[in-house]
PDB file of C-alpha atoms in Angstrom:
ATOM      1  CA  MET A   1      12.835  35.094 -10.616  1.00 45.00           C
ATOM      2  CA  THR A   2      14.805  32.468  -8.693  1.00 50.00           C
ATOM      3  CA  LEU A   3      16.642  29.813 -10.665  1.00 51.00           C
ATOM      4  CA  ILE A   4      16.854  26.396  -9.038  1.00 50.00           C
ATOM      5  CA  ASP A   5      19.792  24.078  -9.676  1.00 55.00           C
ATOM      6  CA  ILE A   6      17.794  20.900 -10.303  1.00 51.00           C
ATOM      7  CA  GLU A   7      20.861  18.662 -10.526  1.00 52.00           C
ATOM      8  CA  SER A   8      22.153  20.038  -7.218  1.00 58.00           C
ATOM      9  CA  GLU A   9      18.784  19.397  -5.559  1.00 58.00           C
ATOM     10  CA  GLU A  10      18.774  15.839  -6.911  1.00 51.00           C
ATOM     11  CA  ARG A  11      22.314  15.220  -5.631  1.00 57.00           C
ATOM     12  CA  ILE A  12      21.333  16.456  -2.167  1.00 58.00           C
ATOM     13  CA  ALA A  13      18.212  14.256  -2.150  1.00 51.00           C
ATOM     14  CA  THR A  14      20.230  11.236  -3.295  1.00 49.00           C
ATOM     15  CA  PHE A  15      22.878  11.884  -0.640  1.00 52.00           C
ATOM     16  CA  LYS A  16      20.246  12.116   2.099  1.00 58.00           C
ATOM     17  CA  ALA A  17      18.514   8.932   0.931  1.00 53.00           C
ATOM     18  CA  THR A  18      21.828   7.059   0.736  1.00 53.00           C
ATOM     19  CA  LYS A  19      22.869   8.310   4.179  1.00 59.00           C
ATOM     20  CA  GLU A  20      19.555   7.202   5.686  1.00 59.00           C
ATOM     21  CA  LEU A  21      19.803   3.777   4.037  1.00 57.00           C
ATOM     22  CA  LEU A  22      23.369   3.285   5.298  1.00 57.00           C
ATOM     23  CA  GLN A  23      22.315   4.292   8.807  1.00 60.00           C
ATOM     24  CA  ILE A  24      19.496   1.753   8.755  1.00 59.00           C
ATOM     25  CA  LEU A  25      21.814  -0.925   7.346  1.00 59.00           C
ATOM     26  CA  GLY A  26      24.439  -0.216  10.009  1.00 63.00           C
ATOM     27  CA  HIS A  27      21.839  -0.331  12.774  1.00 58.00           C
ATOM     28  CA  GLU A  28      20.335  -3.613  11.556  1.00 59.00           C
ATOM     29  CA  VAL A  29      23.710  -5.298  11.023  1.00 66.00           C
ATOM     30  CA  MET A  30      24.910  -4.255  14.490  1.00 67.00           C
ATOM     31  CA  ASN A  31      21.703  -5.598  16.028  1.00 64.00           C
ATOM     32  CA  ALA A  32      22.276  -8.910  14.260  1.00 64.00           C
ATOM     33  CA  LEU A  33      26.014  -9.180  15.011  1.00 70.00           C
ATOM     34  CA  ALA A  34      25.935  -8.266  18.721  1.00 69.00           C
ATOM     35  CA  PRO A  35      24.196 -11.467  19.887  1.00 73.00           C
ATOM     36  CA  ILE A  36      26.304 -13.563  17.502  1.00 76.00           C
ATOM     37  CA  SER A  37      29.483 -12.264  19.134  1.00 74.00           C
ATOM     38  CA  SER A  38      28.052 -12.937  22.595  1.00 76.00           C
ATOM     39  CA  LEU A  39      26.978 -16.462  21.632  1.00 78.00           C
ATOM     40  CA  ILE A  40      30.454 -17.269  20.295  1.00 81.00           C
ATOM     41  CA  GLU A  41      31.981 -16.180  23.605  1.00 80.00           C
ATOM     42  CA  SER A  42      29.477 -18.367  25.463  1.00 80.00           C
ATOM     43  CA  ALA A  43      30.334 -21.349  23.254  1.00 81.00           C
ATOM     44  CA  ILE A  44      34.079 -20.890  23.861  1.00 82.00           C
ATOM     45  CA  SER A  45      33.598 -20.649  27.630  1.00 81.00           C
ATOM     46  CA  THR A  46      31.331 -23.724  27.588  1.00 82.00           C
ATOM     47  CA  LEU A  47      34.034 -25.782  25.874  1.00 81.00           C
ATOM     48  CA  SER A  48      36.234 -25.332  28.948  1.00 77.00           C
ATOM     49  CA  VAL A  49      33.565 -26.819  31.228  1.00 79.00           C
ATOM     50  CA  PRO A  50      33.179 -30.520  30.324  1.00 77.00           C
ATOM     51  CA  ALA A  51      30.049 -30.923  32.444  1.00 73.00           C
ATOM     52  CA  ARG A  52      28.185 -28.308  30.353  1.00 75.00           C
ATOM     53  CA  ARG A  53      29.358 -29.267  26.866  1.00 75.00           C
ATOM     54  CA  GLU A  54      26.676 -31.837  26.111  1.00 76.00           C
ATOM     55  CA  THR A  55      23.797 -29.883  27.659  1.00 78.00           C
ATOM     56  CA  ALA A  56      24.509 -26.215  26.917  1.00 81.00           C
ATOM     57  CA  LEU A  57      26.599 -26.274  23.750  1.00 80.00           C
ATOM     58  CA  PRO A  58      23.878 -27.639  21.402  1.00 82.00           C
ATOM     59  CA  ASP A  59      21.469 -24.901  22.531  1.00 80.00           C
ATOM     60  CA  ILE A  60      24.099 -22.190  22.097  1.00 79.00           C
ATOM     61  CA  LEU A  61      25.071 -23.415  18.615  1.00 80.00           C
ATOM     62  CA  GLY A  62      21.414 -23.742  17.614  1.00 80.00           C
ATOM     63  CA  THR A  63      20.715 -20.145  18.627  1.00 79.00           C
ATOM     64  CA  LEU A  64      23.903 -19.019  16.903  1.00 78.00           C
ATOM     65  CA  GLY A  65      22.789 -20.723  13.699  1.00 78.00           C
ATOM     66  CA  ARG A  66      19.381 -19.025  13.809  1.00 74.00           C
ATOM     67  CA  ARG A  67      20.949 -15.617  14.340  1.00 71.00           C
ATOM     68  CA  ALA A  68      23.322 -16.211  11.411  1.00 75.00           C
ATOM     69  CA  ASP A  69      20.347 -17.200   9.240  1.00 72.00           C
ATOM     70  CA  GLY A  70      18.622 -13.984  10.280  1.00 66.00           C
ATOM     71  CA  LEU A  71      21.643 -11.964   9.192  1.00 68.00           C
ATOM     72  CA  LEU A  72      21.642 -13.754   5.829  1.00 67.00           C
ATOM     73  CA  ARG A  73      17.946 -12.955   5.343  1.00 64.00           C
ATOM     74  CA  LEU A  74      18.662  -9.332   6.222  1.00 60.00           C
ATOM     75  CA  THR A  75      21.395  -8.976   3.605  1.00 63.00           C
ATOM     76  CA  ASP A  76      19.291 -10.849   1.048  1.00 63.00           C
ATOM     77  CA  SER A  77      16.452  -8.356   1.618  1.00 59.00           C
ATOM     78  CA  TYR A  78      18.832  -5.517   0.753  1.00 60.00           C
ATOM     79  CA  ARG A  79      19.850  -7.391  -2.384  1.00 61.00           C
ATOM     80  CA  VAL A  80      16.182  -7.692  -3.373  1.00 58.00           C
ATOM     81  CA  LEU A  81      15.710  -3.926  -3.066  1.00 58.00           C
ATOM     82  CA  ALA A  82      18.959  -3.202  -4.887  1.00 58.00           C
ATOM     83  CA  ARG A  83      18.003  -5.478  -7.775  1.00 59.00           C
ATOM     84  CA  ILE A  84      14.733  -3.735  -8.654  1.00 68.00           C
ATOM     85  CA  PRO A  85      15.278  -3.115 -12.379  1.00 71.00           C
ATOM     86  CA  ASN A  86      14.314  -0.087 -14.399  1.00 80.00           C
ATOM     87  CA  PRO A  87      10.715  -0.494 -15.608  1.00 86.00           C
ATOM     88  CA  ASN A  88      10.226  -2.136 -18.989  1.00 87.00           C
ATOM     89  CA  ILE A  89       7.276   0.023 -19.982  1.00 92.00           C
ATOM     90  CA  GLY A  90       4.526  -1.337 -22.190  1.00 93.00           C
ATOM     91  CA  LEU A  91       0.758  -0.994 -22.575  1.00 95.00           C
ATOM     92  CA  HIS A  92      -1.096  -3.473 -20.371  1.00 94.00           C
ATOM     93  CA  SER A  93      -4.617  -4.152 -19.159  1.00 94.00           C
ATOM     94  CA  LEU A  94      -5.050  -3.404 -15.470  1.00 94.00           C
ATOM     95  CA  ASP A  95      -7.654  -6.188 -15.260  1.00 93.00           C
ATOM     96  CA  VAL A  96      -4.985  -8.743 -16.164  1.00 91.00           C
ATOM     97  CA  VAL A  97      -2.549  -7.323 -13.599  1.00 93.00           C
ATOM     98  CA  ILE A  98      -5.176  -7.477 -10.834  1.00 93.00           C
ATOM     99  CA  GLU A  99      -5.959 -11.073 -11.781  1.00 89.00           C
ATOM    100  CA  ASP A 100      -2.257 -11.889 -11.390  1.00 88.00           C
ATOM    101  CA  VAL A 101      -2.209 -10.177  -7.986  1.00 89.00           C
ATOM    102  CA  ASP A 102      -5.258 -12.159  -6.890  1.00 87.00           C
ATOM    103  CA  ARG A 103      -3.629 -15.467  -7.832  1.00 83.00           C
ATOM    104  CA  ILE A 104      -0.359 -14.575  -6.130  1.00 79.00           C
ATOM    105  CA  SER A 105      -2.021 -13.317  -2.943  1.00 78.00           C
ATOM    106  CA  ALA A 106      -4.124 -16.482  -2.621  1.00 73.00           C
ATOM    107  CA  VAL A 107      -1.317 -18.183  -0.706  1.00 67.00           C
ATOM    108  CA  GLN A 108      -1.238 -15.422   1.932  1.00 64.00           C
ATOM    109  CA  ARG A 109      -4.920 -15.175   2.815  1.00 68.00           C
ATOM    110  CA  THR A 110      -6.975 -17.332   5.125  1.00 62.00           C
ATOM    111  CA  ALA A 111      -9.494 -19.807   3.746  1.00 59.00           C
ATOM    112  CA  LYS A 112     -12.443 -17.465   4.382  1.00 66.00           C
ATOM    113  CA  ALA A 113     -10.775 -14.258   3.229  1.00 73.00           C
ATOM    114  CA  THR A 114     -11.173 -12.854  -0.266  1.00 83.00           C
ATOM    115  CA  LEU A 115      -9.636 -10.126  -2.382  1.00 88.00           C
ATOM    116  CA  LEU A 116     -12.654  -8.124  -3.556  1.00 91.00           C
ATOM    117  CA  THR A 117     -11.815  -6.079  -6.638  1.00 93.00           C
ATOM    118  CA  ALA A 118     -13.506  -3.355  -8.679  1.00 94.00           C
ATOM    119  CA  VAL A 119     -11.573  -2.193 -11.742  1.00 94.00           C
ATOM    120  CA  TYR A 120     -13.053   0.815 -13.542  1.00 95.00           C
ATOM    121  CA  VAL A 121     -10.024   1.406 -15.784  1.00 94.00           C
ATOM    122  CA  LYS A 122     -10.798   0.132 -19.276  1.00 90.00           C
ATOM    123  CA  HIS A 123      -7.954   1.779 -21.184  1.00 93.00           C
ATOM    124  CA  LEU A 124      -4.485   0.241 -21.371  1.00 94.00           C
ATOM    125  CA  VAL A 125      -1.955   1.540 -18.860  1.00 95.00           C
ATOM    126  CA  LYS A 126       1.728   2.359 -19.427  1.00 94.00           C
ATOM    127  CA  MET A 127       3.649   0.222 -16.946  1.00 94.00           C
ATOM    128  CA  ASP A 128       5.979  -2.680 -16.340  1.00 92.00           C
ATOM    129  CA  ARG A 129       3.438  -5.442 -15.784  1.00 91.00           C
ATOM    130  CA  ASP A 130       5.708  -7.660 -13.686  1.00 88.00           C
ATOM    131  CA  LEU A 131       6.936  -4.863 -11.411  1.00 89.00           C
ATOM    132  CA  VAL A 132       3.470  -3.408 -10.832  1.00 93.00           C
ATOM    133  CA  THR A 133       2.139  -6.884 -10.087  1.00 91.00           C
ATOM    134  CA  GLN A 134       4.947  -7.342  -7.568  1.00 86.00           C
ATOM    135  CA  ALA A 135       4.270  -3.959  -5.945  1.00 90.00           C
ATOM    136  CA  LEU A 136       0.512  -4.439  -5.676  1.00 94.00           C
ATOM    137  CA  GLY A 137       1.037  -7.978  -4.419  1.00 90.00           C
ATOM    138  CA  SER A 138       3.225  -6.625  -1.610  1.00 87.00           C
ATOM    139  CA  ILE A 139       0.577  -4.082  -0.569  1.00 92.00           C
ATOM    140  CA  VAL A 140      -2.174  -6.714  -0.686  1.00 91.00           C
ATOM    141  CA  GLN A 141      -0.044  -9.106   1.365  1.00 86.00           C
ATOM    142  CA  ASN A 142       0.539  -6.321   3.893  1.00 84.00           C
ATOM    143  CA  ALA A 143      -3.239  -5.805   4.032  1.00 86.00           C
ATOM    144  CA  TYR A 144      -3.863  -9.497   4.706  1.00 84.00           C
ATOM    145  CA  GLU A 145      -1.255  -9.550   7.459  1.00 81.00           C
ATOM    146  CA  SER A 146      -2.765  -6.450   9.062  1.00 78.00           C
ATOM    147  CA  SER A 147      -6.440  -7.375   8.743  1.00 75.00           C
ATOM    148  CA  ARG A 148      -8.491  -9.362  11.200  1.00 66.00           C
ATOM    149  CA  ASP A 149      -8.871 -13.142  10.796  1.00 63.00           C
ATOM    150  CA  SER A 150     -11.072 -14.212   7.884  1.00 59.00           C
ATOM    151  CA  SER A 151     -11.646 -10.620   6.767  1.00 75.00           C
ATOM    152  CA  ASN A 152     -11.581  -9.354   3.211  1.00 85.00           C
ATOM    153  CA  VAL A 153      -9.190  -7.012   1.446  1.00 90.00           C
ATOM    154  CA  PHE A 154     -10.670  -4.494  -0.979  1.00 93.00           C
ATOM    155  CA  LEU A 155      -9.011  -3.208  -4.162  1.00 95.00           C
ATOM    156  CA  GLU A 156     -10.510  -0.488  -6.356  1.00 96.00           C
ATOM    157  CA  ALA A 157      -8.905   0.971  -9.488  1.00 96.00           C
ATOM    158  CA  THR A 158     -10.048   4.196 -11.145  1.00 96.00           C
ATOM    159  CA  SER A 159      -8.664   6.768 -13.580  1.00 94.00           C
ATOM    160  CA  ASP A 160      -9.343  10.498 -13.850  1.00 92.00           C
ATOM    161  CA  GLY A 161      -7.521  10.902 -17.157  1.00 89.00           C
ATOM    162  CA  ARG A 162      -4.347  12.162 -15.477  1.00 92.00           C
ATOM    163  CA  ARG A 163      -3.461   9.195 -13.332  1.00 94.00           C
ATOM    164  CA  VAL A 164      -4.553   5.663 -12.461  1.00 96.00           C
ATOM    165  CA  SER A 165      -5.394   5.252  -8.788  1.00 97.00           C
ATOM    166  CA  ILE A 166      -5.480   1.871  -7.058  1.00 97.00           C
ATOM    167  CA  LEU A 167      -6.866   1.824  -3.516  1.00 97.00           C
ATOM    168  CA  ILE A 168      -6.170  -1.184  -1.275  1.00 95.00           C
ATOM    169  CA  SER A 169      -7.938  -1.299   2.093  1.00 93.00           C
ATOM    170  CA  ASN A 170      -8.523  -3.641   5.000  1.00 87.00           C
ATOM    171  CA  ASP A 171     -10.341  -3.586   8.323  1.00 82.00           C
ATOM    172  CA  GLY A 172      -7.242  -4.017  10.472  1.00 78.00           C
ATOM    173  CA  PRO A 173      -6.209  -1.738  13.338  1.00 80.00           C
ATOM    174  CA  GLU A 174      -5.339   1.859  12.575  1.00 80.00           C
ATOM    175  CA  ILE A 175      -1.686   2.709  12.028  1.00 81.00           C
ATOM    176  CA  ALA A 176      -0.338   4.589  15.035  1.00 77.00           C
ATOM    177  CA  GLU A 177       0.395   8.279  14.534  1.00 77.00           C
ATOM    178  CA  THR A 178       4.025   7.687  15.527  1.00 73.00           C
ATOM    179  CA  SER A 179       4.419   5.036  12.811  1.00 74.00           C
ATOM    180  CA  ARG A 180       2.830   6.748   9.817  1.00 75.00           C
ATOM    181  CA  HIS A 181       6.068   8.415   8.715  1.00 75.00           C
ATOM    182  CA  ASP A 182       8.096   5.230   9.157  1.00 76.00           C
ATOM    183  CA  ILE A 183       6.015   2.549   7.422  1.00 80.00           C
ATOM    184  CA  PHE A 184       7.779   3.078   4.083  1.00 78.00           C
ATOM    185  CA  LYS A 185      11.277   2.901   5.575  1.00 75.00           C
ATOM    186  CA  VAL A 186      13.290  -0.194   4.733  1.00 67.00           C
ATOM    187  CA  PHE A 187      12.938  -2.916   7.417  1.00 63.00           C
ATOM    188  CA  TYR A 188      10.487  -0.924   9.515  1.00 60.00           C
ATOM    189  CA  THR A 189       7.693  -3.243  10.660  1.00 64.00           C
ATOM    190  CA  THR A 190       5.276  -3.567  13.555  1.00 60.00           C
ATOM    191  CA  LYS A 191       4.493  -7.208  12.762  1.00 58.00           C
ATOM    192  CA  GLU A 192       6.101 -10.045  14.670  1.00 54.00           C
ATOM    193  CA  HIS A 193       7.229 -11.849  11.520  1.00 53.00           C
ATOM    194  CA  GLY A 194       7.229  -8.918   9.081  1.00 50.00           C
ATOM    195  CA  SER A 195      10.196  -8.292   6.799  1.00 54.00           C
ATOM    196  CA  GLY A 196       9.727  -4.534   6.534  1.00 62.00           C
ATOM    197  CA  ILE A 197      10.522  -4.390   2.813  1.00 72.00           C
ATOM    198  CA  GLY A 198       7.094  -4.808   1.150  1.00 78.00           C
ATOM    199  CA  LEU A 199       5.839  -1.214   1.319  1.00 85.00           C
ATOM    200  CA  SER A 200       9.317   0.202   0.694  1.00 83.00           C
ATOM    201  CA  MET A 201       9.680  -1.926  -2.437  1.00 83.00           C
ATOM    202  CA  ALA A 202       6.170  -1.004  -3.627  1.00 88.00           C
ATOM    203  CA  ARG A 203       6.953   2.700  -3.277  1.00 88.00           C
ATOM    204  CA  SER A 204      10.276   2.292  -5.121  1.00 85.00           C
ATOM    205  CA  ILE A 205       8.472   0.594  -8.022  1.00 88.00           C
ATOM    206  CA  ALA A 206       5.722   3.240  -8.125  1.00 91.00           C
ATOM    207  CA  GLN A 207       8.242   6.085  -8.078  1.00 88.00           C
ATOM    208  CA  ALA A 208      10.251   4.407 -10.853  1.00 87.00           C
ATOM    209  CA  HIS A 209       7.061   4.731 -12.942  1.00 91.00           C
ATOM    210  CA  GLY A 210       6.641   8.399 -11.982  1.00 91.00           C
ATOM    211  CA  GLY A 211       3.941   7.542  -9.432  1.00 92.00           C
ATOM    212  CA  ASP A 212       3.878   6.925  -5.703  1.00 92.00           C
ATOM    213  CA  VAL A 213       2.334   5.016  -2.800  1.00 92.00           C
ATOM    214  CA  PHE A 214       0.984   6.648   0.339  1.00 90.00           C
ATOM    215  CA  LEU A 215      -1.381   6.080   3.243  1.00 90.00           C
ATOM    216  CA  LYS A 216      -4.636   7.640   2.040  1.00 91.00           C
ATOM    217  CA  SER A 217      -6.870   6.795   4.980  1.00 88.00           C
ATOM    218  CA  ASN A 218      -6.496   5.272   8.407  1.00 87.00           C
ATOM    219  CA  LYS A 219     -10.123   4.271   8.927  1.00 85.00           C
ATOM    220  CA  PRO A 220     -10.292   1.901   7.187  1.00 89.00           C
ATOM    221  CA  VAL A 221      -6.565   1.538   6.560  1.00 90.00           C
ATOM    222  CA  THR A 222      -6.227   2.386   2.869  1.00 93.00           C
ATOM    223  CA  PHE A 223      -3.116   2.702   0.719  1.00 94.00           C
ATOM    224  CA  GLU A 224      -3.158   4.402  -2.669  1.00 95.00           C
ATOM    225  CA  PHE A 225      -0.832   3.218  -5.436  1.00 96.00           C
ATOM    226  CA  TRP A 226      -0.933   5.554  -8.397  1.00 95.00           C
ATOM    227  CA  LEU A 227       0.619   5.763 -11.836  1.00 95.00           C
ATOM    228  CA  PRO A 228       0.578   8.698 -14.257  1.00 93.00           C
ATOM    229  CA  VAL A 229      -1.466   8.355 -17.425  1.00 87.00           C
TER     230      VAL A 229
END
């Protein structure tokens, strides 16, 4: 019989996760700082050319300001992920949580779109209500952003006695094979204005509850968020 050093395995997994996160952070910060450095050089050189000061300098400074704002949003996104608290577990009705998600997601959907829900879980569920609401809201928002205009997002919750399963699907385009392993990475996004933290945060919250989030189907695009009973 082989004995496994669980603590050693956990340390290795933590080290790998930390290394990956630092690599992503370094990459994103470098991408944000490189144009800022170039813009500063352009602004300095423009100051020495009086004829260009009034025309070029405002544009350069405006772009510089937007890039700096982008860097601030980047670091704030990391702070959001770092501040996810340990779950405050209690017994809650899943119906109430889904109602909260529906109200929150109302601001992200188009006028004709609807969150269609079917909750077949009648027993109370052990969870942090606020965190689970936040996680499901992020997945639903991702579904709205990925779906076609005026289309619906579908949410179905069931329980088999061992775990609660919440399926969230939309009729948007399939996720490319090359992207399926990256969609839960921090800041990875294929959307023009996506932040890349929604699915990562949702998975962190699920795993803090002993559950997980994964891509269950690609046609239609369906994510499963599950919690242990």
